[in-house]
mmCIF file of C-alpha atoms and ligand atoms in Angstrom:
data_model
loop_
_atom_site.group_PDB
_atom_site.id
_atom_site.type_symbol
_atom_site.label_atom_id
_atom_site.label_comp_id
_atom_site.label_asym_id
_atom_site.label_seq_id
_atom_site.Cartn_x
_atom_site.Cartn_y
_atom_site.Cartn_z
ATOM 1 C CA MET A 24 16.041 30.190 14.573
ATOM 2 C CA LEU A 25 15.908 26.889 16.012
ATOM 3 C CA LYS A 26 14.503 28.059 19.067
ATOM 4 C CA SER A 27 11.468 29.926 17.504
ATOM 5 C CA THR A 28 10.801 26.258 15.357
ATOM 6 C CA SER A 29 11.314 24.710 19.032
ATOM 7 C CA ASN A 30 8.860 27.196 20.808
ATOM 8 C CA LEU A 31 6.323 26.000 18.689
ATOM 9 C CA LEU A 32 6.955 22.378 18.043
ATOM 10 C CA ARG A 33 7.158 21.854 22.288
ATOM 11 C CA PRO A 34 3.047 22.102 22.866
ATOM 12 C CA LEU A 35 2.501 19.141 19.836
ATOM 13 C CA GLY A 36 3.470 18.136 23.216
ATOM 14 C CA LEU A 37 6.020 15.221 21.684
ATOM 15 C CA THR A 38 8.487 13.238 23.513
ATOM 16 C CA ARG A 39 10.123 11.123 21.230
ATOM 17 C CA PRO A 40 10.798 11.232 16.976
ATOM 18 C CA THR A 41 7.526 12.144 15.826
ATOM 19 C CA VAL A 42 6.733 11.982 11.956
ATOM 20 C CA VAL A 43 4.505 15.675 11.931
ATOM 21 C CA ILE A 44 2.060 16.147 8.915
ATOM 22 C CA ASP A 45 0.678 19.385 7.588
ATOM 23 C CA GLU A 46 -3.368 18.195 6.560
ATOM 24 C CA PRO A 47 -3.544 21.163 4.451
ATOM 25 C CA ARG A 48 -0.421 20.669 2.430
ATOM 26 C CA ALA A 49 -1.057 16.505 2.301
ATOM 27 C CA ARG A 50 -4.802 17.621 0.827
ATOM 28 C CA ALA A 51 -3.789 19.980 -1.583
ATOM 29 C CA ASN A 52 -1.204 17.973 -3.100
ATOM 30 C CA ILE A 53 -4.397 14.624 -2.856
ATOM 31 C CA ARG A 54 -6.699 17.219 -4.896
ATOM 32 C CA ARG A 55 -3.546 18.516 -7.445
ATOM 33 C CA MET A 56 -3.234 15.288 -8.878
ATOM 34 C CA ALA A 57 -6.743 14.422 -8.287
ATOM 35 C CA ALA A 58 -7.746 16.591 -10.846
ATOM 36 C CA LYS A 59 -4.641 16.506 -12.988
ATOM 37 C CA ALA A 60 -6.016 12.959 -13.274
ATOM 38 C CA ARG A 61 -9.833 14.273 -14.295
ATOM 39 C CA THR A 62 -9.163 16.737 -17.135
ATOM 40 C CA SER A 63 -6.388 13.461 -18.848
ATOM 41 C CA ASN A 64 -9.360 11.304 -18.076
ATOM 42 C CA VAL A 65 -7.080 8.160 -17.134
ATOM 43 C CA VAL A 66 -7.699 6.245 -13.782
ATOM 44 C CA PHE A 67 -5.912 7.393 -10.317
ATOM 45 C CA ARG A 68 -5.044 5.371 -8.815
ATOM 46 C CA PRO A 69 -2.925 6.608 -5.980
ATOM 47 C CA HIS A 70 0.134 4.211 -4.027
ATOM 48 C CA PHE A 71 -0.838 3.800 -0.067
ATOM 49 C CA LYS A 72 2.515 2.712 0.654
ATOM 50 C CA THR A 73 3.819 6.144 0.608
ATOM 51 C CA HIS A 74 1.265 7.362 3.997
ATOM 52 C CA GLN A 75 0.016 3.080 4.807
ATOM 53 C CA CYS A 76 -2.591 5.372 7.141
ATOM 54 C CA ALA A 77 -7.051 4.165 7.351
ATOM 55 C CA GLU A 78 -7.388 8.001 7.720
ATOM 56 C CA ILE A 79 -4.932 9.750 5.514
ATOM 57 C CA GLY A 80 -6.814 6.841 3.085
ATOM 58 C CA GLN A 81 -9.438 8.527 3.607
ATOM 59 C CA TRP A 82 -8.774 11.760 2.822
ATOM 60 C CA PHE A 83 -8.226 10.672 -1.052
ATOM 61 C CA ALA A 84 -11.758 9.529 -0.928
ATOM 62 C CA ASP A 85 -12.855 12.351 0.042
ATOM 63 C CA GLU A 86 -11.335 13.522 -3.295
ATOM 64 C CA GLY A 87 -13.913 11.122 -4.907
ATOM 65 C CA ILE A 88 -10.890 8.032 -4.579
ATOM 66 C CA SER A 89 -12.551 4.674 -4.712
ATOM 67 C CA GLU A 90 -9.253 2.443 -6.339
ATOM 68 C CA ILE A 91 -5.990 2.241 -4.856
ATOM 69 C CA THR A 92 -2.268 0.346 -5.294
ATOM 70 C CA VAL A 93 -0.083 -1.066 -2.359
ATOM 71 C CA SER A 94 3.103 -3.017 -2.106
ATOM 72 C CA SER A 95 2.657 -6.006 0.190
ATOM 73 C CA LEU A 96 -0.514 -8.350 0.896
ATOM 74 C CA GLU A 97 -0.552 -7.240 4.462
ATOM 75 C CA MET A 98 -1.090 -3.149 3.084
ATOM 76 C CA ALA A 99 -3.871 -5.223 0.268
ATOM 77 C CA GLN A 100 -5.766 -6.797 3.892
ATOM 78 C CA TYR A 101 -5.382 -3.548 5.844
ATOM 79 C CA PHE A 102 -7.086 -0.917 3.697
ATOM 80 C CA ALA A 103 -9.928 -4.322 2.763
ATOM 81 C CA GLY A 104 -10.243 -4.433 6.453
ATOM 82 C CA HIS A 105 -10.770 -0.465 6.283
ATOM 83 C CA GLY A 106 -13.685 -0.644 3.094
ATOM 84 C CA TRP A 107 -11.574 -0.574 0.118
ATOM 85 C CA THR A 108 -12.351 -2.801 -1.980
ATOM 86 C CA ASP A 109 -10.931 -2.490 -5.476
ATOM 87 C CA ILE A 110 -7.171 -2.695 -5.180
ATOM 88 C CA THR A 111 -4.479 -3.213 -7.165
ATOM 89 C CA LEU A 112 -1.317 -5.522 -5.569
ATOM 90 C CA ALA A 113 2.006 -3.405 -7.802
ATOM 91 C CA PHE A 114 3.730 -6.074 -6.072
ATOM 92 C CA LEU A 115 5.905 -9.335 -7.633
ATOM 93 C CA LEU A 116 3.594 -12.154 -6.902
ATOM 94 C CA ASN A 117 4.614 -14.459 -4.176
ATOM 95 C CA PRO A 118 3.378 -17.896 -4.782
ATOM 96 C CA VAL A 119 3.598 -19.449 -1.597
ATOM 97 C CA ALA A 120 1.319 -16.591 -0.395
ATOM 98 C CA LEU A 121 -1.237 -17.053 -3.018
ATOM 99 C CA PRO A 122 -3.616 -19.025 -0.914
ATOM 100 C CA GLN A 123 -4.229 -16.341 0.904
ATOM 101 C CA ILE A 124 -3.737 -14.037 -2.054
ATOM 102 C CA ARG A 125 -6.829 -15.451 -3.749
ATOM 103 C CA ASP A 126 -8.877 -15.472 0.371
ATOM 104 C CA LEU A 127 -8.299 -11.025 -0.191
ATOM 105 C CA ALA A 128 -9.124 -11.974 -4.187
ATOM 106 C CA ARG A 129 -12.339 -13.229 -3.425
ATOM 107 C CA ASP A 130 -13.410 -11.355 0.193
ATOM 108 C CA LEU A 131 -13.183 -8.196 -2.937
ATOM 109 C CA GLU A 132 -15.153 -9.467 -5.039
ATOM 110 C CA ALA A 133 -17.914 -10.875 -3.033
ATOM 111 C CA ARG A 134 -17.880 -6.903 -2.168
ATOM 112 C CA GLY A 135 -18.365 -5.521 -5.400
ATOM 113 C CA GLY A 136 -14.304 -5.555 -5.719
ATOM 114 C CA ARG A 137 -11.291 -6.434 -7.288
ATOM 115 C CA LEU A 138 -7.704 -7.288 -6.537
ATOM 116 C CA GLY A 139 -4.789 -6.627 -9.110
ATOM 117 C CA VAL A 140 -2.014 -9.321 -8.893
ATOM 118 C CA THR A 141 1.320 -8.030 -10.404
ATOM 119 C CA ILE A 142 3.497 -11.298 -12.652
ATOM 120 C CA ASP A 143 6.216 -10.998 -15.158
ATOM 121 C CA SER A 144 7.299 -14.648 -16.051
ATOM 122 C CA ALA A 145 5.530 -17.523 -17.700
ATOM 123 C CA ALA A 146 5.951 -19.620 -14.424
ATOM 124 C CA ALA A 147 3.881 -16.976 -12.024
ATOM 125 C CA ALA A 148 1.657 -16.979 -14.876
ATOM 126 C CA ARG A 149 1.015 -20.378 -15.082
ATOM 127 C CA THR A 150 1.148 -20.515 -11.118
ATOM 128 C CA LEU A 151 -1.868 -18.402 -11.292
ATOM 129 C CA ALA A 152 -3.644 -20.676 -14.358
ATOM 130 C CA ALA A 153 -3.329 -23.852 -12.313
ATOM 131 C CA CYS A 154 -5.537 -21.691 -9.094
ATOM 132 C CA ASP A 155 -9.272 -23.212 -9.409
ATOM 133 C CA SER A 156 -11.849 -19.627 -8.759
ATOM 134 C CA PHE A 157 -9.026 -17.222 -8.583
ATOM 135 C CA PRO A 158 -11.203 -14.043 -9.826
ATOM 136 C CA ALA A 159 -7.974 -11.621 -10.097
ATOM 137 C CA ARG A 160 -7.939 -8.701 -11.943
ATOM 138 C CA VAL A 161 -3.665 -9.419 -14.513
ATOM 139 C CA TRP A 162 -1.351 -7.018 -14.724
ATOM 140 C CA ILE A 163 1.946 -7.585 -16.492
ATOM 141 C CA LYS A 164 5.020 -5.732 -14.983
ATOM 142 C CA ILE A 165 7.185 -4.044 -17.734
ATOM 143 C CA ASP A 166 10.534 -3.007 -17.254
ATOM 144 C CA THR A 167 10.469 0.446 -19.582
ATOM 145 C CA GLY A 168 13.545 0.800 -18.516
ATOM 146 C CA TYR A 169 14.121 1.081 -14.522
ATOM 147 C CA GLY A 170 15.511 -2.491 -14.703
ATOM 148 C CA ARG A 171 14.213 -3.563 -11.407
ATOM 149 C CA THR A 172 11.735 -5.791 -12.309
ATOM 150 C CA GLY A 173 9.776 -6.586 -15.660
ATOM 151 C CA VAL A 174 9.391 -8.264 -19.008
ATOM 152 C CA GLY A 175 11.696 -5.694 -21.055
ATOM 153 C CA TRP A 176 9.127 -3.553 -22.755
ATOM 154 C CA ASN A 177 11.633 -4.886 -26.334
ATOM 155 C CA GLU A 178 10.803 -8.577 -25.417
ATOM 156 C CA PRO A 179 7.635 -9.977 -27.223
ATOM 157 C CA GLU A 180 8.682 -13.650 -27.255
ATOM 158 C CA GLU A 181 8.749 -13.422 -23.255
ATOM 159 C CA LEU A 182 5.574 -11.156 -23.102
ATOM 160 C CA ALA A 183 3.554 -13.038 -24.744
ATOM 161 C CA ALA A 184 5.125 -16.039 -23.481
ATOM 162 C CA VAL A 185 3.072 -14.572 -19.579
ATOM 163 C CA VAL A 186 0.319 -14.375 -21.764
ATOM 164 C CA HIS A 187 0.399 -18.046 -23.140
ATOM 165 C CA GLY A 188 1.196 -18.935 -19.754
ATOM 166 C CA LEU A 189 -2.091 -17.611 -17.696
ATOM 167 C CA GLY A 190 -4.815 -19.741 -20.225
ATOM 168 C CA PRO A 191 -7.849 -18.894 -21.090
ATOM 169 C CA HIS A 192 -9.704 -18.087 -18.063
ATOM 170 C CA HIS A 193 -6.701 -15.659 -16.829
ATOM 171 C CA LEU A 194 -7.240 -12.599 -19.476
ATOM 172 C CA PRO A 195 -4.583 -9.757 -18.992
ATOM 173 C CA ALA A 196 -6.415 -6.488 -17.740
ATOM 174 C CA GLY A 197 -3.117 -4.700 -18.982
ATOM 175 C CA LEU A 198 0.608 -3.629 -18.954
ATOM 176 C CA LEU A 199 1.955 -1.853 -15.804
ATOM 177 C CA THR A 200 4.980 -0.081 -14.988
ATOM 178 C CA HIS A 201 7.191 1.648 -12.487
ATOM 179 C CA THR A 202 9.196 4.129 -14.028
ATOM 180 C CA GLY A 203 11.390 4.464 -10.820
ATOM 181 C CA ASN A 204 14.462 5.738 -13.289
ATOM 182 C CA THR A 205 13.347 9.509 -13.050
ATOM 183 C CA TYR A 206 14.820 9.656 -9.439
ATOM 184 C CA ALA A 207 17.624 9.589 -11.348
ATOM 185 C CA ALA A 208 17.145 12.891 -12.833
ATOM 186 C CA ARG A 209 17.841 16.572 -11.752
ATOM 187 C CA ALA A 210 15.822 18.327 -14.394
ATOM 188 C CA PRO A 211 12.190 18.140 -14.562
ATOM 189 C CA GLN A 212 12.510 18.413 -18.540
ATOM 190 C CA ARG A 213 15.068 14.724 -18.586
ATOM 191 C CA VAL A 214 11.618 13.839 -15.741
ATOM 192 C CA ILE A 215 9.316 14.609 -19.029
ATOM 193 C CA GLY A 216 11.564 12.527 -21.563
ATOM 194 C CA LEU A 217 12.082 9.374 -19.334
ATOM 195 C CA HIS A 218 7.416 9.488 -18.857
ATOM 196 C CA GLU A 219 7.149 9.641 -23.534
ATOM 197 C CA ASP A 220 10.471 7.084 -23.669
ATOM 198 C CA ALA A 221 7.923 4.396 -21.045
ATOM 199 C CA VAL A 222 4.858 5.592 -22.357
ATOM 200 C CA ALA A 223 6.484 4.240 -25.842
ATOM 201 C CA ARG A 224 7.381 1.637 -24.618
ATOM 202 C CA LEU A 225 4.084 0.531 -23.305
ATOM 203 C CA HIS A 226 2.762 1.090 -26.642
ATOM 204 C CA HIS A 227 5.692 -1.093 -28.212
ATOM 205 C CA ALA A 228 5.100 -3.283 -26.471
ATOM 206 C CA ARG A 229 1.082 -3.918 -26.068
ATOM 207 C CA ALA A 230 1.549 -4.031 -29.823
ATOM 208 C CA ASP A 231 3.568 -6.412 -29.657
ATOM 209 C CA LEU A 232 1.305 -9.141 -28.125
ATOM 210 C CA THR A 233 -1.803 -7.475 -30.432
ATOM 211 C CA ALA A 234 0.640 -8.793 -33.666
ATOM 212 C CA ALA A 235 1.023 -12.311 -31.360
ATOM 213 C CA GLY A 236 -2.447 -11.919 -30.941
ATOM 214 C CA ALA A 237 -3.902 -10.761 -28.040
ATOM 215 C CA GLY A 238 -3.296 -7.515 -26.461
ATOM 216 C CA PRO A 239 -5.565 -4.241 -28.346
ATOM 217 C CA ASP A 240 -7.569 -3.968 -25.205
ATOM 218 C CA LEU A 241 -4.969 -3.932 -22.752
ATOM 219 C CA LEU A 242 -4.617 -1.130 -19.995
ATOM 220 C CA LEU A 243 -1.699 0.892 -19.837
ATOM 221 C CA SER A 244 -0.950 1.726 -15.823
ATOM 222 C CA LEU A 245 2.500 3.981 -15.570
ATOM 223 C CA GLY A 246 3.102 5.564 -12.047
ATOM 224 C CA ASP A 247 6.112 6.966 -10.118
ATOM 225 C CA THR A 248 5.646 10.641 -8.319
ATOM 226 C CA PRO A 249 8.425 13.075 -10.360
ATOM 227 C CA SER A 250 6.897 12.393 -13.320
ATOM 228 C CA CYS A 251 3.486 12.486 -12.069
ATOM 229 C CA SER A 252 4.388 15.664 -10.982
ATOM 230 C CA LEU A 253 5.711 17.807 -13.430
ATOM 231 C CA VAL A 254 4.044 15.850 -16.431
ATOM 232 C CA SER A 255 1.148 18.503 -16.594
ATOM 233 C CA ARG A 256 -1.568 16.259 -18.982
ATOM 234 C CA PHE A 257 -1.494 12.255 -19.517
ATOM 235 C CA ARG A 258 -1.368 11.197 -22.552
ATOM 236 C CA GLY A 259 -1.596 7.288 -24.112
ATOM 237 C CA ILE A 260 -1.831 6.153 -20.837
ATOM 238 C CA ASP A 261 -5.474 4.761 -19.310
ATOM 239 C CA GLU A 262 -3.596 4.642 -15.151
ATOM 240 C CA ILE A 263 -1.386 6.892 -13.392
ATOM 241 C CA ARG A 264 -0.705 5.053 -9.256
ATOM 242 C CA PRO A 265 2.131 8.114 -7.924
ATOM 243 C CA GLY A 266 2.692 7.498 -3.802
ATOM 244 C CA ASN A 267 5.051 10.174 -2.611
ATOM 245 C CA PHE A 268 3.368 12.890 -4.081
ATOM 246 C CA VAL A 269 1.020 12.916 -1.237
ATOM 247 C CA PHE A 270 3.690 13.719 1.101
ATOM 248 C CA ASN A 271 6.292 15.493 -1.023
ATOM 249 C CA ASP A 272 10.422 15.263 0.623
ATOM 250 C CA LEU A 273 13.540 15.927 -0.465
ATOM 251 C CA MET A 274 14.248 13.932 -3.452
ATOM 252 C CA GLN A 275 11.489 15.283 -4.970
ATOM 253 C CA TRP A 276 11.879 19.227 -4.128
ATOM 254 C CA GLU A 277 16.473 18.549 -5.252
ATOM 255 C CA ILE A 278 14.088 16.647 -8.328
ATOM 256 C CA GLY A 279 12.090 19.615 -9.254
ATOM 257 C CA SER A 280 9.030 17.827 -8.809
ATOM 258 C CA CYS A 281 7.968 20.341 -6.111
ATOM 259 C CA GLU A 282 8.215 23.043 -4.114
ATOM 260 C CA SER A 283 8.923 23.050 -0.390
ATOM 261 C CA SER A 284 5.709 24.160 0.366
ATOM 262 C CA ASP A 285 4.445 21.008 -0.740
ATOM 263 C CA LEU A 286 6.355 19.030 1.422
ATOM 264 C CA ALA A 287 4.142 17.748 4.091
ATOM 265 C CA ALA A 288 5.559 15.161 5.947
ATOM 266 C CA ALA A 289 8.513 15.859 8.615
ATOM 267 C CA VAL A 290 9.888 14.186 12.018
ATOM 268 C CA ALA A 291 9.488 16.562 15.225
ATOM 269 C CA CYS A 292 13.252 14.953 16.750
ATOM 270 C CA PRO A 293 13.926 17.055 20.417
ATOM 271 C CA VAL A 294 17.551 17.601 20.733
ATOM 272 C CA VAL A 295 20.065 15.899 23.001
ATOM 273 C CA GLY A 296 22.880 17.673 23.163
ATOM 274 C CA LEU A 297 24.885 21.118 21.655
ATOM 275 C CA TYR A 298 28.604 20.839 20.443
ATOM 276 C CA PRO A 299 29.555 24.621 20.061
ATOM 277 C CA GLN A 300 33.204 23.891 19.788
ATOM 278 C CA ARG A 301 32.413 21.283 16.642
ATOM 279 C CA ARG A 302 29.369 22.924 15.735
ATOM 280 C CA GLN A 303 26.796 20.291 15.979
ATOM 281 C CA ILE A 304 23.652 19.748 17.214
ATOM 282 C CA VAL A 305 23.292 15.812 17.973
ATOM 283 C CA ILE A 306 18.874 15.042 18.013
ATOM 284 C CA HIS A 307 17.410 11.933 18.664
ATOM 285 C CA GLY A 308 16.190 10.884 15.466
ATOM 286 C CA GLY A 309 18.522 8.222 14.399
ATOM 287 C CA ALA A 310 18.202 5.740 10.696
ATOM 288 C CA VAL A 311 14.622 3.766 13.569
ATOM 289 C CA HIS A 312 13.510 7.778 13.456
ATOM 290 C CA LEU A 313 14.544 9.120 9.186
ATOM 291 C CA SER A 314 15.909 5.470 7.151
ATOM 292 C CA LYS A 315 19.192 5.867 5.810
ATOM 293 C CA GLU A 316 18.266 7.285 2.594
ATOM 294 C CA SER A 317 20.521 10.582 1.466
ATOM 295 C CA LEU A 318 21.637 12.604 -0.912
ATOM 296 C CA LEU A 319 24.702 13.906 -1.952
ATOM 297 C CA ARG A 320 25.778 17.583 -2.023
ATOM 298 C CA ASP A 321 27.463 18.638 -4.587
ATOM 299 C CA ASP A 322 30.067 19.293 -2.437
ATOM 300 C CA GLY A 323 30.404 15.599 -1.339
ATOM 301 C CA VAL A 324 28.661 16.205 1.965
ATOM 302 C CA ARG A 325 26.103 13.133 2.828
ATOM 303 C CA VAL A 326 23.115 14.688 3.590
ATOM 304 C CA PHE A 327 20.080 12.614 5.548
ATOM 305 C CA GLY A 328 17.450 15.090 6.009
ATOM 306 C CA LEU A 329 17.718 18.481 6.463
ATOM 307 C CA LEU A 330 16.009 21.349 9.739
ATOM 308 C CA GLY A 331 13.659 23.625 9.038
ATOM 309 C CA THR A 332 11.354 26.274 10.597
ATOM 310 C CA GLY A 333 7.601 26.772 11.012
ATOM 311 C CA SER A 334 5.768 29.402 11.502
ATOM 312 C CA PRO A 335 3.194 31.240 14.339
ATOM 313 C CA GLY A 336 0.946 29.143 14.789
ATOM 314 C CA LYS A 337 2.276 26.284 11.691
ATOM 315 C CA PRO A 338 5.199 24.347 12.274
ATOM 316 C CA LEU A 339 5.756 23.377 9.364
ATOM 317 C CA ALA A 340 3.519 25.050 7.160
ATOM 318 C CA THR A 341 5.478 28.257 5.169
ATOM 319 C CA GLY A 342 8.350 27.177 7.508
ATOM 320 C CA ALA A 343 11.732 27.516 4.948
ATOM 321 C CA ILE A 344 14.062 24.077 4.497
ATOM 322 C CA LEU A 345 17.538 25.246 6.248
ATOM 323 C CA ARG A 346 20.350 24.233 2.912
ATOM 324 C CA GLN A 347 22.331 25.776 6.522
ATOM 325 C CA ALA A 348 21.258 22.745 8.942
ATOM 326 C CA PRO A 349 22.179 19.169 7.055
ATOM 327 C CA VAL A 350 21.738 16.271 9.006
ATOM 328 C CA THR A 351 25.318 14.932 8.279
ATOM 329 C CA SER A 352 25.511 11.624 10.018
ATOM 330 C CA LEU A 353 23.127 8.675 11.329
ATOM 331 C CA SER A 354 23.359 6.050 13.442
ATOM 332 C CA GLN A 355 20.285 3.633 15.337
ATOM 333 C CA GLU A 356 18.326 6.441 17.512
ATOM 334 C CA HIS A 357 21.124 9.739 16.789
ATOM 335 C CA GLY A 358 21.069 12.391 14.312
ATOM 336 C CA ILE A 359 23.974 15.274 13.575
ATOM 337 C CA VAL A 360 23.004 18.104 12.369
ATOM 338 C CA THR A 361 26.657 20.009 11.058
ATOM 339 C CA LEU A 362 26.136 23.680 11.092
ATOM 340 C CA ALA A 363 28.472 26.401 9.094
ATOM 341 C CA ALA A 364 31.107 27.814 11.152
ATOM 342 C CA ASP A 365 29.562 31.951 11.094
ATOM 343 C CA ASN A 366 26.029 30.744 11.328
ATOM 344 C CA TYR A 367 26.159 27.700 14.406
ATOM 345 C CA GLU A 368 25.548 30.891 17.230
ATOM 346 C CA SER A 369 23.168 32.566 15.621
ATOM 347 C CA MET A 370 21.218 29.553 14.866
ATOM 348 C CA THR A 371 21.277 27.844 18.373
ATOM 349 C CA ALA A 372 20.916 30.833 19.694
ATOM 350 C CA GLY A 373 18.603 30.237 23.166
ATOM 351 C CA LEU A 374 18.509 26.244 22.263
ATOM 352 C CA GLU A 375 19.040 24.304 24.425
ATOM 353 C CA ILE A 376 18.673 20.270 25.533
ATOM 354 C CA GLY A 377 15.000 19.437 25.214
ATOM 355 C CA ASP A 378 14.003 21.690 22.968
ATOM 356 C CA VAL A 379 12.675 20.276 19.621
ATOM 357 C CA VAL A 380 13.205 20.743 15.998
ATOM 358 C CA LEU A 381 11.808 20.043 12.807
ATOM 359 C CA VAL A 382 13.974 17.586 10.086
ATOM 360 C CA TRP A 383 12.256 17.223 6.836
ATOM 361 C CA PRO A 384 13.092 14.267 5.269
ATOM 362 C CA ILE A 385 14.876 12.103 2.563
ATOM 363 C CA HIS A 386 12.397 10.277 1.081
ATOM 364 C CA SER A 387 8.886 10.268 3.279
ATOM 365 C CA CYS A 388 7.852 7.015 1.791
ATOM 366 C CA LEU A 389 10.827 5.348 3.710
ATOM 367 C CA THR A 390 10.764 6.925 6.946
ATOM 368 C CA CYS A 391 6.310 6.559 7.341
ATOM 369 C CA ASP A 392 7.206 3.673 7.143
ATOM 370 C CA LEU A 393 8.944 3.566 10.322
ATOM 371 C CA HIS A 394 6.763 5.079 12.434
ATOM 372 C CA GLN A 395 3.551 3.196 14.050
ATOM 373 C CA GLU A 396 1.224 6.998 14.425
ATOM 374 C CA PHE A 397 1.387 10.245 13.554
ATOM 375 C CA LEU A 398 1.724 14.045 14.973
ATOM 376 C CA ASN A 399 -1.131 16.383 13.055
ATOM 377 C CA LEU A 400 -0.381 19.750 13.357
ATOM 378 C CA ASP A 401 -2.681 20.635 16.086
ATOM 379 C CA GLY A 402 -1.348 17.856 18.047
ATOM 380 C CA ARG A 403 -4.031 15.231 17.572
ATOM 381 C CA ARG A 404 -2.936 11.951 16.869
ATOM 382 C CA ILE A 405 -3.020 9.440 12.787
ATOM 383 C CA GLU A 406 -2.723 6.069 14.248
ATOM 384 C CA ARG A 407 -2.149 3.822 11.746
HETATM 385 N N1 LIG B 506 3.574 1.579 -8.463
HETATM 386 C C1 LIG B 506 4.419 0.865 -7.542
HETATM 387 C C2 LIG B 506 5.437 -0.371 -8.600
HETATM 388 C C3 LIG B 506 5.699 1.055 -7.280
HETATM 389 O O1 LIG B 506 6.927 0.709 -6.803
HETATM 390 C C4 LIG B 506 5.626 2.575 -6.737
HETATM 391 C C5 LIG B 506 6.896 3.048 -5.418
HETATM 392 O O2 LIG B 506 7.670 2.408 -5.459
HETATM 393 C C6 LIG B 506 4.901 3.558 -7.256
HETATM 394 C C7 LIG B 506 3.782 2.703 -8.220
HETATM 395 C C8 LIG B 506 4.667 5.177 -6.994
HETATM 396 O O3 LIG B 506 5.788 5.554 -7.249
HETATM 397 P P1 LIG B 506 6.291 6.315 -6.401
HETATM 398 O O4 LIG B 506 7.329 6.458 -5.024
HETATM 399 O O5 LIG B 506 7.631 7.269 -6.770
HETATM 400 O O6 LIG B 506 4.957 7.701 -5.916
#
């Protein structure tokens, strides 16, 4: 079974662990999310940290998307250099990088666009206020339950202090949250419940600001793939910012926010060792290729990826994800795949070192970040 997938992968000519992208699937994922945003009448500002790739950015542009989210100044500069002019930097403002952020904001404004920046403290607001002619759209980050960053949704004094700190020259554009707590959910209804809580909490925070004299026009922006994939129609928000949905991964599949046929990025890894006595395959595909992200199986086994099969002409599309073939251990360059006693022989029949297996990653954003280029199913390189 693994041999036939290797036969499909080997013509791609790869010699090292390589991310393979199923472009039709990724484009379908983009199209579906864009259509949902349109029918819900919300702005679709996808997070580009998942692919960080100008060519894949173009797949979004092909669906009419012109507003994007990034998580670092470098990413913002990269996409600005590839023609994107409406960019939200959805990572807390780093005062040390303020001169570069201001240069970028001015550059985007000169091209008819806008840089969005994100703050969650009165100190950051004052830093911005002290910075003259800084044409940025300011988002105030709200913690709606994830507990990472953001002013607490039920902390009206802190929220008012942020707005006050901005002074008269920087009116906040809106309130922004990342509902990353949906990643702990393992049932679609739970994800939707967390999403609805987050929307209600954003409304609560905006009402507090309105009572304090600012707020009725503040936009509400929210984004995480589990909820954006599972909510059928967005209500009570103005903007969505999911990113991971473009490729999805085993984490989304586990949560129930995608089908196996929505996964669009896998890592093709050469087989370097076969160990029938311990029912293991060793691949060139370690933590520096897959990331150390893992899922804990019910039986206590930690899984760093699952092997998959291809189908003729398409190594990724319509192939199965093999729960019975988990990557159970990673070191820097090595991955160890452990098969059950009753299926080692049938799965590895004909498999030799030098063959290539397909590994579905746990978290595609982290995995793709580790690679300088991708391959599409025709074997064409997609540079980043
Ligand atoms: N917005 C912010 C601020 C984020 O931190 C993230 C992801 O970390 C996203 C949007 C996109 O969420 P996801 O990766 O679930 O698509």
